[in-house]
Amino acid sequence: MTTTTTTTPVPDNAGTGAPTPGTLPLGATPARVLTAAGATATLASTFLAWTWTQAFPGNLTVYGYPGGLQVLTLIGALLTLAFLLAGLGVKALRWLTPGGSNSPVLLLALGTFAVTWYAAGAVAVTLGGLVNLEPGGIIAAAASLITVIGALGLPADTAHDPHNPPTTPLHRFLHSFKAPAPAAAKALPPWVEILIISAAVAIGLWVFSYGIATPYGELFIGFLLLSAAAITAVTRAGLNRRLAAVTAKHRNITVAAAFIAAVAFPLTQSSEAYASLGAYILIFATVALGLNIVVGLAGLLDLGYVAFLGVGAYAAALVSGTPFSPFDIHFPFWLAVLTGISASLVFGVLIGAPTLRLRGDYLAIVTLGFGEIFRIGMQNLDGTSGPDITNGPSGIPDIPDLVIFGFNLGEEHTFLGFEIGRFANYYLLMLLFTAIVVMVFKRSDNSRIGRAWVAIREDETAAQAMGINTFRTKLVAFALGAALAGMAGTVQAHVTYTVSPTQYKFVEAVPPNSAFLLAAVILGGMGTVSGPLIGAALLYLIPEKLEFMAEYQLLLFGLALILLMRFRPEGLVADRRKKLEFHETGQLDIPKQTGLSKAEA
């Protein structure tokens, strides 16, 4: 006689209210229903008027057509619903949460809440009171708050300690950001993976173009709030790991797609002013990448790096053919670029040779002094305090536009039916230079000298003991970084039409300057390629877009750096070594060997 025994599965983490790591509890729980209802109401509220007057930018007075900050709230509500439905097991959206995580829903709900309440507060402050809010704005604020309350009630992502379950909303909120590792990805056909790469690059281009094209500061702040929440949500969901695996598999296609998207950027802009922002961002980013070699790879704290940008700019201006140059010389483009690179390289060697034997704070002080000496020296070469070379504080104006193979970058051109203006021309030129700098950085990082730089950065004494000529290796890094800055300076001189000493201060409200360049490297992530690019874009865009906060710019910038150092010291994009340095690795400690023999150990 055969006896059949039926067992009832016992859920993991019984009694804790937590799901099994890597899985989501399905079903319409009250928290999910509340979250879905709040997100749906928030979405519907964007089709209502939020205020009665067009005095607030973005025209939030129209029924049935979202505008301005309403569009950001609409996008946030849609993303919240999408990740929520993915958690409920909707097959078409299940790919959004490969890690089986609820935290993306909470993050997006918080981002939507922040944008909506910021819009309501901005309307009240700008127009003079909450009375200027229409019912649509009040509904949006209440619905976004309900969405956050519902999201806080969702099950946490990972198992809890049975003796200390998350009993409070704050405890659950803090614990919900510990996302589990994503499940193993199912193999996809190569053509599907290429489509995924193309879609990701297209979304990145659209987001970047939207951010640059924001016409007023309130919309840009809302864009930053929602973008921060969305990027963090995608990271917590595990989508970035899936995308990283796909891009690593098709690296050449990824690079080509990214470059094509970058080339297409000026074609997506309706105004030449936005293309000019792209050109200046690339100049700033290229210089930041050069500084990343000095600081990020070699570990040399250079506080006067912007002086090398100035050396390249002044050298190019003096040979540009401007009537304000004391030299009657007009070099062609490539010769002018080589002049700027050579001048910065020579200055890098001359400054680095006597100073690179110093370390730490002493080196920082000397490089800071060099930056100030350069600026004061350019002011004094005015024919009164010194030789008449740089026209003193007035600088060198009327620098003509570049002409490359008969192609005048200062004139508008038509390409495939698109009008390409002056700043778009310089943007494409700087894109080529940025690609060269990225290639130099990657090749250097993966080379023997790159490994020597990293060794010096980690421990110079140990590197010297291993046979590395630390002085010569640091001098190469200093000279290479200076040469890359000089290359960017040649283009900057022609884009701005003028060079003057005030452009190269240590701290100034508008980048590039030494403080902002160093901050871009630290903010983005030292030793990485994409980190300084992202950091430079943010640090250039924020002062340009938030002109109404100009008086508090440096204060807000300092607070942002303090928060970054506290919560993400490795930067926005961190390499593996920095993650291990600043965060716990989760590895077990080596057991003590006290009392054991060598054989037993």
Coordinates of C-alpha atoms in Angstrom, one line a residue:
M1 CA 0.0 0.0 0.0
T2 CA 1.4 3.4 -1.0
T3 CA 0.9 6.4 1.1
T4 CA 0.9 9.8 -0.5
T5 CA 2.1 12.6 1.7
T6 CA 1.1 16.2 0.8
T7 CA 3.2 19.0 2.1
T8 CA 2.3 22.6 2.3
P9 CA 5.0 25.0 1.2
V10 CA 6.1 27.2 4.0
P11 CA 6.9 30.7 2.8
D12 CA 10.3 32.0 3.4
N13 CA 10.8 34.7 6.1
A14 CA 7.5 33.6 7.7
G15 CA 6.2 36.1 10.1
T16 CA 8.4 38.9 8.9
G17 CA 6.1 40.2 6.1
A18 CA 9.0 40.0 3.6
P19 CA 9.2 38.2 0.3
T20 CA 11.8 35.7 -0.7
P21 CA 14.8 37.5 -2.0
G22 CA 14.6 38.0 -5.8
T23 CA 10.8 37.5 -5.9
L24 CA 7.8 39.8 -5.7
P25 CA 4.5 38.8 -4.0
L26 CA 1.8 38.9 -6.6
G27 CA -1.7 40.0 -6.1
A28 CA -3.6 43.3 -5.6
T29 CA -2.7 44.0 -1.9
P30 CA -4.2 47.2 -0.4
A31 CA -0.9 49.0 -0.7
R32 CA -0.7 48.1 -4.4
V33 CA -4.3 49.3 -4.9
L34 CA -3.6 52.5 -3.1
T35 CA -0.5 53.1 -5.1
A36 CA -2.2 52.4 -8.4
A37 CA -5.2 54.6 -7.6
G38 CA -2.9 57.5 -6.6
A39 CA -0.7 57.2 -9.7
T40 CA -3.8 57.0 -11.9
A41 CA -5.3 60.1 -10.3
T42 CA -2.0 61.9 -10.6
L43 CA -1.9 61.1 -14.3
A44 CA -5.4 62.3 -14.8
S45 CA -4.8 65.5 -13.0
T46 CA -2.2 66.6 -15.6
F47 CA -5.1 67.0 -18.1
L48 CA -6.7 69.6 -15.8
A49 CA -5.7 73.2 -15.2
W50 CA -3.3 73.8 -12.3
T51 CA -3.6 77.6 -12.3
W52 CA -5.8 80.2 -13.8
T53 CA -3.2 82.6 -15.3
Q54 CA -0.5 82.2 -17.8
A55 CA 1.8 84.4 -15.7
F56 CA 3.5 81.2 -14.5
P57 CA 5.7 79.7 -17.3
G58 CA 4.6 76.6 -19.1
N59 CA 0.9 77.6 -19.5
L60 CA -0.7 75.3 -16.9
T61 CA -4.2 76.8 -17.6
V62 CA -5.3 74.4 -20.4
Y63 CA -7.7 71.5 -19.9
G64 CA -7.0 68.3 -21.8
Y65 CA -3.4 69.2 -22.8
P66 CA -0.5 68.9 -20.3
G67 CA 2.2 71.6 -20.5
G68 CA 5.4 72.5 -18.7
L69 CA 5.8 70.8 -15.3
Q70 CA 2.6 68.9 -15.9
V71 CA 4.4 66.8 -18.6
L72 CA 7.0 65.7 -16.0
T73 CA 4.3 64.7 -13.5
L74 CA 2.6 62.8 -16.3
I75 CA 5.8 60.9 -17.2
G76 CA 6.5 60.2 -13.5
A77 CA 3.0 58.8 -13.0
L78 CA 3.2 56.6 -16.1
L79 CA 6.6 55.2 -15.0
T80 CA 5.2 54.5 -11.5
L81 CA 2.3 52.6 -13.0
A82 CA 4.5 50.7 -15.4
F83 CA 6.8 49.4 -12.6
L84 CA 3.8 48.7 -10.4
L85 CA 2.2 46.6 -13.1
A86 CA 5.5 44.8 -13.7
G87 CA 5.5 43.9 -10.0
L88 CA 1.9 42.5 -10.4
G89 CA 3.2 40.1 -13.0
V90 CA 2.0 41.7 -16.2
K91 CA 3.9 39.7 -18.8
A92 CA 4.5 42.6 -21.2
L93 CA 6.1 44.7 -18.4
R94 CA 7.9 42.0 -16.4
W95 CA 11.2 42.8 -18.0
L96 CA 11.2 46.1 -16.1
T97 CA 12.0 44.4 -12.8
P98 CA 14.5 41.7 -13.4
G99 CA 15.7 42.0 -9.9
G100 CA 12.3 41.5 -8.4
S101 CA 12.3 44.9 -6.6
N102 CA 9.6 47.2 -5.2
S103 CA 12.0 50.1 -4.6
P104 CA 11.6 51.5 -8.2
V105 CA 7.9 52.1 -7.5
L106 CA 8.7 53.9 -4.3
L107 CA 11.5 56.0 -6.0
L108 CA 9.3 57.0 -8.9
A109 CA 6.5 57.8 -6.6
L110 CA 8.8 60.1 -4.6
G111 CA 10.1 61.7 -7.8
T112 CA 6.6 62.4 -9.1
F113 CA 5.7 63.7 -5.6
A114 CA 8.7 66.0 -5.6
V115 CA 8.0 67.4 -9.1
T116 CA 4.3 67.9 -8.4
W117 CA 4.7 69.6 -5.0
Y118 CA 7.5 71.7 -6.3
A119 CA 5.2 72.9 -9.2
A120 CA 2.5 73.7 -6.7
G121 CA 4.9 75.6 -4.4
A122 CA 6.4 77.5 -7.3
V123 CA 3.0 78.5 -8.5
A124 CA 2.1 79.7 -5.0
V125 CA 5.3 81.6 -4.5
T126 CA 5.4 83.1 -8.0
L127 CA 1.8 84.2 -8.2
G128 CA 1.4 85.1 -4.5
G129 CA -0.4 82.3 -2.6
L130 CA -2.1 78.9 -2.8
V131 CA -5.3 80.7 -3.9
N132 CA -3.8 80.7 -7.4
L133 CA -4.0 76.9 -7.6
E134 CA -6.9 75.5 -9.6
P135 CA -8.6 72.2 -8.5
G136 CA -6.3 70.3 -10.9
G137 CA -3.2 71.4 -9.0
I138 CA -4.7 70.5 -5.7
I139 CA -5.8 67.1 -7.0
A140 CA -2.3 66.4 -8.4
A141 CA -0.7 67.3 -5.0
A142 CA -3.1 65.1 -3.0
A143 CA -2.9 62.2 -5.5
S144 CA 0.9 62.2 -5.6
L145 CA 1.0 62.1 -1.8
I146 CA -1.4 59.1 -1.8
T147 CA 0.9 57.4 -4.3
V148 CA 3.9 57.8 -1.9
I149 CA 1.8 56.5 1.1
G150 CA 0.8 53.5 -0.9
A151 CA 4.3 52.8 -2.1
L152 CA 5.6 52.9 1.4
G153 CA 3.3 50.1 2.3
L154 CA 4.7 47.8 -0.4
P155 CA 6.7 44.8 0.7
A156 CA 10.4 45.4 1.1
D157 CA 12.7 43.9 -1.5
T158 CA 14.9 41.7 0.8
A159 CA 14.5 39.5 3.8
H160 CA 14.4 41.1 7.2
D161 CA 15.7 40.1 10.6
P162 CA 12.9 38.1 12.2
H163 CA 13.7 39.7 15.5
N164 CA 13.6 43.2 14.1
P165 CA 10.9 43.5 11.4
P166 CA 10.3 46.9 9.7
T167 CA 7.3 48.0 11.7
T168 CA 7.4 51.8 10.9
P169 CA 7.1 53.4 7.4
L170 CA 10.5 55.1 7.9
H171 CA 12.1 51.7 8.6
R172 CA 10.4 50.2 5.6
F173 CA 11.4 53.2 3.5
L174 CA 15.1 53.0 4.4
H175 CA 15.1 49.2 4.0
S176 CA 13.3 49.3 0.6
F177 CA 16.4 50.6 -1.2
K178 CA 18.4 47.4 -0.6
A179 CA 17.5 45.7 -3.8
P180 CA 18.2 42.1 -4.5
A181 CA 20.4 40.8 -7.3
P182 CA 18.6 40.4 -10.6
A183 CA 17.6 36.9 -11.8
A184 CA 19.6 35.3 -14.5
A185 CA 18.8 36.9 -17.9
K186 CA 17.3 34.8 -20.6
A187 CA 19.4 34.7 -23.8
L188 CA 18.1 37.0 -26.5
P189 CA 18.8 37.0 -30.3
P190 CA 21.5 39.3 -31.3
W191 CA 19.2 41.5 -33.4
V192 CA 17.0 42.0 -30.3
E193 CA 20.0 43.0 -28.2
I194 CA 21.0 45.6 -30.9
L195 CA 17.5 47.0 -30.9
I196 CA 17.8 47.3 -27.1
I197 CA 21.1 49.2 -27.4
S198 CA 19.5 51.5 -30.1
A199 CA 16.5 52.2 -27.9
A200 CA 18.6 52.9 -24.9
V201 CA 20.8 55.4 -26.8
A202 CA 17.7 57.1 -28.4
I203 CA 16.2 57.5 -24.9
G204 CA 19.4 58.9 -23.6
L205 CA 19.6 61.4 -26.5
W206 CA 15.9 62.4 -25.9
V207 CA 16.5 63.0 -22.2
F208 CA 19.7 65.0 -22.7
S209 CA 18.0 67.1 -25.5
Y210 CA 15.0 67.8 -23.3
G211 CA 17.2 68.9 -20.4
I212 CA 19.2 71.3 -22.5
A213 CA 16.1 72.7 -24.2
T214 CA 14.2 73.5 -21.0
P215 CA 13.3 77.1 -21.5
Y216 CA 13.0 78.3 -17.9
G217 CA 14.6 77.4 -14.5
E218 CA 11.4 75.9 -12.9
L219 CA 11.1 73.3 -15.6
F220 CA 14.8 72.4 -15.4
I221 CA 14.6 71.9 -11.6
G222 CA 11.6 69.6 -12.2
F223 CA 13.6 67.7 -14.8
L224 CA 16.5 67.2 -12.4
L225 CA 14.1 65.9 -9.7
L226 CA 12.4 63.4 -11.9
S227 CA 15.6 62.3 -13.7
A228 CA 17.4 61.6 -10.4
A229 CA 14.4 59.4 -9.3
A230 CA 14.1 57.6 -12.6
I231 CA 17.8 56.9 -12.9
T232 CA 18.0 55.6 -9.4
A233 CA 14.8 53.5 -10.0
V234 CA 16.3 51.9 -13.1
T235 CA 19.4 51.1 -11.2
R236 CA 17.6 49.5 -8.3
A237 CA 15.4 47.5 -10.7
G238 CA 18.6 45.9 -12.2
L239 CA 18.0 47.2 -15.7
N240 CA 21.4 48.9 -15.8
R241 CA 23.1 45.5 -15.2
R242 CA 21.2 43.9 -18.0
L243 CA 22.0 46.8 -20.3
A244 CA 25.7 46.7 -19.3
A245 CA 25.9 43.1 -20.1
V246 CA 24.3 43.7 -23.5
T247 CA 26.5 46.7 -24.3
A248 CA 29.7 44.8 -23.3
K249 CA 28.7 42.0 -25.7
H250 CA 28.2 44.5 -28.6
R251 CA 30.8 47.1 -27.6
N252 CA 31.6 48.3 -31.1
I253 CA 27.9 48.7 -31.9
T254 CA 27.3 50.6 -28.7
V255 CA 30.2 53.0 -29.4
A256 CA 28.9 53.6 -32.9
A257 CA 25.3 54.2 -31.7
A258 CA 26.5 56.6 -29.0
F259 CA 28.6 58.6 -31.5
I260 CA 25.7 58.8 -34.0
A261 CA 23.4 60.0 -31.3
A262 CA 25.9 62.7 -30.3
V263 CA 26.2 63.8 -33.9
A264 CA 22.5 64.0 -34.2
F265 CA 22.1 66.2 -31.1
P266 CA 22.3 69.6 -32.9
L267 CA 19.7 68.4 -35.4
T268 CA 17.2 67.9 -32.5
Q269 CA 17.5 71.5 -31.3
S270 CA 15.1 74.2 -32.4
S271 CA 17.4 77.0 -31.3
E272 CA 21.1 77.8 -31.9
A273 CA 21.3 78.8 -28.2
Y274 CA 20.8 75.2 -27.1
A275 CA 23.5 74.0 -29.6
S276 CA 25.9 76.5 -28.0
L277 CA 25.3 74.9 -24.6
G278 CA 26.3 71.6 -26.2
A279 CA 29.5 73.1 -27.6
Y280 CA 30.5 74.6 -24.2
I281 CA 29.6 71.4 -22.4
L282 CA 31.9 69.5 -24.7
I283 CA 34.8 72.0 -24.1
F284 CA 34.3 71.7 -20.4
A285 CA 34.0 67.9 -20.5
T286 CA 37.1 67.5 -22.6
V287 CA 39.1 69.6 -20.2
A288 CA 37.7 67.6 -17.3
L289 CA 38.7 64.3 -19.0
G290 CA 42.3 65.7 -19.2
L291 CA 42.2 66.6 -15.6
N292 CA 40.9 63.1 -14.9
I293 CA 44.2 61.7 -16.1
V294 CA 46.1 63.9 -13.6
V295 CA 43.7 63.5 -10.6
G296 CA 41.7 60.3 -11.3
L297 CA 44.5 58.1 -12.6
A298 CA 47.8 59.5 -11.2
G299 CA 46.3 60.9 -8.0
L300 CA 47.9 64.4 -8.4
L301 CA 45.8 67.1 -6.9
D302 CA 46.1 70.0 -9.4
L303 CA 44.3 73.2 -8.4
G304 CA 45.6 75.3 -11.3
Y305 CA 44.6 73.1 -14.2
V306 CA 42.5 75.7 -15.9
A307 CA 45.7 77.6 -16.6
F308 CA 46.7 75.0 -19.2
L309 CA 43.3 75.7 -21.0
G310 CA 44.3 79.3 -20.9
V311 CA 47.7 78.7 -22.4
G312 CA 46.2 76.8 -25.3
A313 CA 43.6 79.5 -25.8
Y314 CA 46.1 82.4 -25.7
A315 CA 48.5 80.5 -28.0
A316 CA 45.7 79.9 -30.6
A317 CA 44.5 83.5 -30.3
L318 CA 48.0 85.0 -30.9
V319 CA 48.4 83.0 -34.2
S320 CA 44.7 83.4 -35.3
G321 CA 45.2 86.5 -37.4
T322 CA 43.3 88.8 -35.2
P323 CA 44.3 92.5 -35.5
F324 CA 44.8 92.7 -31.7
S325 CA 47.7 90.1 -31.8
P326 CA 51.2 91.6 -31.8
F327 CA 52.2 88.9 -34.3
D328 CA 51.1 89.2 -37.9
I329 CA 50.5 85.5 -38.1
H330 CA 47.5 83.5 -39.3
F331 CA 48.0 79.8 -38.9
P332 CA 45.7 77.3 -40.6
F333 CA 43.5 75.3 -38.2
W334 CA 45.6 72.2 -37.7
L335 CA 48.7 74.2 -37.2
A336 CA 46.9 76.4 -34.6
V337 CA 45.8 73.3 -32.8
L338 CA 49.3 71.9 -32.7
T339 CA 50.5 75.3 -31.4
G340 CA 48.0 75.3 -28.6
I341 CA 48.9 71.7 -27.7
S342 CA 52.6 72.3 -27.9
A343 CA 52.4 75.5 -25.7
S344 CA 50.4 73.7 -23.0
L345 CA 52.7 70.7 -23.2
V346 CA 55.8 72.8 -22.7
F347 CA 54.2 74.7 -19.8
G348 CA 53.2 71.3 -18.3
V349 CA 56.7 70.1 -18.4
L350 CA 58.2 73.4 -17.1
I351 CA 55.7 73.5 -14.2
G352 CA 55.8 69.8 -13.4
A353 CA 59.5 69.3 -13.5
P354 CA 60.3 71.3 -10.3
T355 CA 57.0 70.7 -8.5
L356 CA 56.1 67.0 -8.9
R357 CA 58.7 66.0 -6.3
L358 CA 56.1 67.4 -3.9
R359 CA 53.2 65.4 -2.6
G360 CA 49.7 65.9 -1.3
D361 CA 48.8 69.4 0.0
Y362 CA 52.1 70.9 -1.0
L363 CA 51.6 70.0 -4.6
A364 CA 48.1 71.4 -4.5
I365 CA 49.4 74.7 -3.1
V366 CA 52.0 75.0 -5.8
T367 CA 49.6 74.2 -8.7
L368 CA 47.1 76.7 -7.2
G369 CA 49.9 79.3 -7.2
F370 CA 50.7 78.5 -10.9
G371 CA 47.1 79.1 -11.9
E372 CA 47.1 82.5 -10.2
I373 CA 50.6 83.4 -11.6
F374 CA 49.3 82.6 -15.1
R375 CA 46.2 84.8 -14.8
I376 CA 48.2 87.7 -13.3
G377 CA 50.9 87.3 -15.9
M378 CA 48.4 87.6 -18.7
Q379 CA 47.1 90.8 -17.1
N380 CA 50.6 92.3 -16.8
L381 CA 51.6 91.7 -20.5
D382 CA 49.8 94.9 -21.5
G383 CA 52.7 97.1 -22.6
T384 CA 52.9 99.0 -19.2
S385 CA 53.7 96.4 -16.6
G386 CA 55.4 94.2 -19.1
P387 CA 55.7 93.5 -22.9
D388 CA 52.7 94.2 -25.0
I389 CA 51.6 90.7 -25.9
T390 CA 48.2 89.8 -24.5
N391 CA 46.6 93.3 -24.3
G392 CA 46.4 93.0 -20.6
P393 CA 43.0 92.8 -18.8
S394 CA 41.2 93.6 -22.0
G395 CA 42.3 90.3 -23.5
I396 CA 42.5 89.4 -27.2
P397 CA 39.2 90.1 -29.0
D398 CA 38.0 89.7 -32.6
I399 CA 39.4 86.1 -33.0
P400 CA 38.1 85.0 -36.4
D401 CA 36.2 81.8 -36.9
L402 CA 38.0 78.6 -37.9
V403 CA 38.2 77.6 -41.5
I404 CA 38.8 73.9 -42.1
F405 CA 39.5 72.8 -45.7
G406 CA 37.5 75.8 -46.9
F407 CA 34.6 75.1 -44.6
N408 CA 34.0 78.2 -42.5
L409 CA 32.6 77.1 -39.1
G410 CA 31.2 80.6 -38.5
E411 CA 28.7 80.3 -41.3
E412 CA 25.4 78.4 -41.5
H413 CA 25.3 75.3 -43.7
T414 CA 22.6 72.9 -44.9
F415 CA 23.1 69.2 -44.5
L416 CA 20.4 66.7 -45.5
G417 CA 17.8 69.4 -45.2
F418 CA 18.9 70.5 -41.7
E419 CA 20.3 74.0 -41.0
I420 CA 23.5 73.7 -39.1
G421 CA 24.5 77.0 -37.4
R422 CA 27.8 78.3 -36.1
F423 CA 27.6 76.7 -32.6
A424 CA 26.5 73.4 -34.2
N425 CA 29.6 73.4 -36.3
Y426 CA 31.8 74.0 -33.3
Y427 CA 29.9 71.3 -31.4
L428 CA 30.7 68.7 -34.1
L429 CA 34.3 69.8 -34.0
M430 CA 34.5 69.5 -30.2
L431 CA 32.8 66.1 -30.5
L432 CA 35.7 64.9 -32.6
F433 CA 38.1 66.3 -30.1
T434 CA 36.2 64.6 -27.3
A435 CA 36.4 61.3 -29.1
I436 CA 40.2 61.7 -29.4
V437 CA 40.5 62.5 -25.7
V438 CA 38.3 59.5 -24.7
M439 CA 40.5 57.3 -26.9
V440 CA 43.7 58.7 -25.4
F441 CA 42.3 58.2 -21.9
K442 CA 41.2 54.6 -22.5
R443 CA 44.4 53.6 -24.2
S444 CA 46.4 55.2 -21.4
D445 CA 44.3 53.6 -18.6
N446 CA 44.8 50.1 -20.1
S447 CA 48.5 50.5 -20.8
R448 CA 51.5 49.8 -18.7
I449 CA 51.9 53.5 -17.8
G450 CA 48.2 53.6 -16.8
R451 CA 48.8 50.8 -14.3
A452 CA 51.8 52.7 -13.1
W453 CA 49.7 55.8 -12.5
V454 CA 47.1 53.9 -10.5
A455 CA 49.9 52.3 -8.5
I456 CA 51.3 55.8 -7.7
R457 CA 47.8 57.0 -6.8
E458 CA 47.2 54.2 -4.4
D459 CA 50.6 54.2 -2.7
E460 CA 53.5 56.2 -4.2
T461 CA 56.1 54.7 -1.8
A462 CA 55.1 51.1 -2.6
A463 CA 55.1 51.9 -6.3
Q464 CA 58.6 53.3 -6.1
A465 CA 59.7 50.2 -4.2
M466 CA 58.4 48.1 -7.0
G467 CA 60.7 49.8 -9.5
I468 CA 58.4 52.5 -11.0
N469 CA 60.1 55.8 -11.7
T470 CA 57.5 57.8 -10.0
F471 CA 58.8 61.3 -11.0
R472 CA 59.0 60.5 -14.7
T473 CA 55.6 58.7 -14.6
K474 CA 53.9 61.7 -12.9
L475 CA 55.5 64.1 -15.3
V476 CA 54.1 62.2 -18.2
A477 CA 50.6 62.4 -16.7
F478 CA 51.0 66.1 -16.0
A479 CA 52.2 66.9 -19.5
L480 CA 49.6 64.7 -21.2
G481 CA 46.8 66.3 -19.2
A482 CA 48.1 69.8 -20.0
A483 CA 48.3 68.9 -23.7
L484 CA 44.7 67.8 -23.8
A485 CA 43.6 71.0 -22.0
G486 CA 45.5 73.0 -24.6
M487 CA 43.7 71.3 -27.4
A488 CA 40.4 72.3 -26.0
G489 CA 41.6 75.8 -25.4
T490 CA 42.3 76.3 -29.1
V491 CA 38.6 75.7 -29.9
Q492 CA 37.4 77.7 -26.9
A493 CA 39.3 80.8 -28.2
H494 CA 37.5 80.7 -31.5
V495 CA 34.1 79.9 -30.0
T496 CA 34.1 82.8 -27.6
Y497 CA 35.7 85.2 -30.1
T498 CA 38.0 86.5 -27.2
V499 CA 40.3 85.4 -24.5
S500 CA 40.8 87.3 -21.3
P501 CA 42.5 86.6 -17.9
T502 CA 39.1 86.7 -16.1
Q503 CA 38.1 83.5 -17.8
Y504 CA 40.8 81.5 -15.9
K505 CA 40.2 82.2 -12.3
F506 CA 40.3 79.5 -9.6
V507 CA 36.7 80.0 -8.6
E508 CA 34.1 81.9 -10.8
A509 CA 30.3 81.7 -11.0
V510 CA 30.5 80.3 -14.5
P511 CA 32.7 77.3 -15.5
P512 CA 35.2 76.3 -16.7
N513 CA 37.5 77.1 -13.8
S514 CA 39.8 75.0 -11.7
A515 CA 37.4 74.5 -8.8
F516 CA 34.5 73.4 -11.1
L517 CA 36.8 71.2 -13.2
L518 CA 38.0 69.3 -10.1
A519 CA 34.4 69.1 -8.9
A520 CA 33.3 67.7 -12.2
V521 CA 35.8 64.9 -11.9
I522 CA 34.9 64.1 -8.3
L523 CA 31.2 64.4 -8.9
G524 CA 31.2 62.2 -12.0
G525 CA 33.7 59.6 -10.7
M526 CA 37.5 59.7 -10.7
G527 CA 39.2 57.3 -13.0
T528 CA 36.2 56.7 -15.3
V529 CA 35.3 58.0 -18.8
S530 CA 31.6 58.7 -18.5
G531 CA 31.9 60.2 -15.0
P532 CA 33.6 63.5 -15.9
L533 CA 31.4 63.8 -18.9
I534 CA 28.3 63.6 -16.8
G535 CA 29.7 65.8 -14.0
A536 CA 30.8 68.5 -16.5
A537 CA 27.4 68.5 -18.2
L538 CA 25.6 68.9 -14.8
L539 CA 28.0 71.6 -13.5
Y540 CA 27.7 73.6 -16.7
L541 CA 24.0 73.3 -17.2
I542 CA 22.9 74.0 -13.6
P543 CA 24.4 77.6 -13.5
E544 CA 23.2 78.3 -17.0
K545 CA 19.6 77.2 -16.3
L546 CA 19.2 78.4 -12.8
E547 CA 20.1 82.1 -13.3
F548 CA 17.4 83.2 -10.8
M549 CA 19.5 81.4 -8.1
A550 CA 22.8 83.0 -9.1
E551 CA 23.3 84.6 -5.7
Y552 CA 23.2 81.3 -4.0
Q553 CA 24.9 79.2 -6.6
L554 CA 28.1 78.5 -4.8
L555 CA 26.3 77.8 -1.5
L556 CA 24.0 75.3 -3.2
F557 CA 27.0 73.8 -5.0
G558 CA 28.9 73.3 -1.7
L559 CA 25.9 71.7 -0.1
A560 CA 25.5 69.3 -3.1
L561 CA 29.2 68.3 -2.7
I562 CA 28.8 67.7 1.0
L563 CA 25.8 65.4 0.4
L564 CA 27.7 63.6 -2.4
M565 CA 30.7 63.0 -0.1
R566 CA 28.4 61.7 2.6
F567 CA 26.1 59.4 0.6
R568 CA 28.1 58.6 -2.6
P569 CA 31.8 59.4 -2.2
E570 CA 32.8 57.3 -5.2
G571 CA 30.9 59.7 -7.5
L572 CA 27.9 59.2 -9.8
V573 CA 29.8 56.7 -12.0
A574 CA 32.3 54.7 -9.9
D575 CA 34.8 52.1 -11.0
R576 CA 35.1 48.8 -9.2
R577 CA 38.1 49.9 -7.1
K578 CA 36.3 52.9 -5.7
K579 CA 33.3 50.9 -4.8
L580 CA 35.4 48.5 -2.8
E581 CA 37.2 51.4 -1.2
F582 CA 34.2 53.3 0.0
H583 CA 31.6 50.6 0.6
E584 CA 31.4 47.3 2.4
T585 CA 32.1 44.4 0.0
G586 CA 30.0 41.8 1.9
Q587 CA 32.9 39.4 2.1
L588 CA 33.5 37.4 5.2
D589 CA 36.4 38.4 7.4
I590 CA 39.4 36.1 7.6
P591 CA 39.1 33.9 10.7
K592 CA 41.6 34.3 13.4
Q593 CA 44.3 31.7 13.6
T594 CA 45.0 32.1 17.2
G595 CA 45.9 28.7 18.9
L596 CA 46.1 26.7 15.7
S597 CA 49.1 25.0 14.3
K598 CA 50.3 25.7 10.8
A599 CA 48.9 22.4 9.6
E600 CA 45.5 23.0 11.2
A601 CA 45.4 26.6 9.8

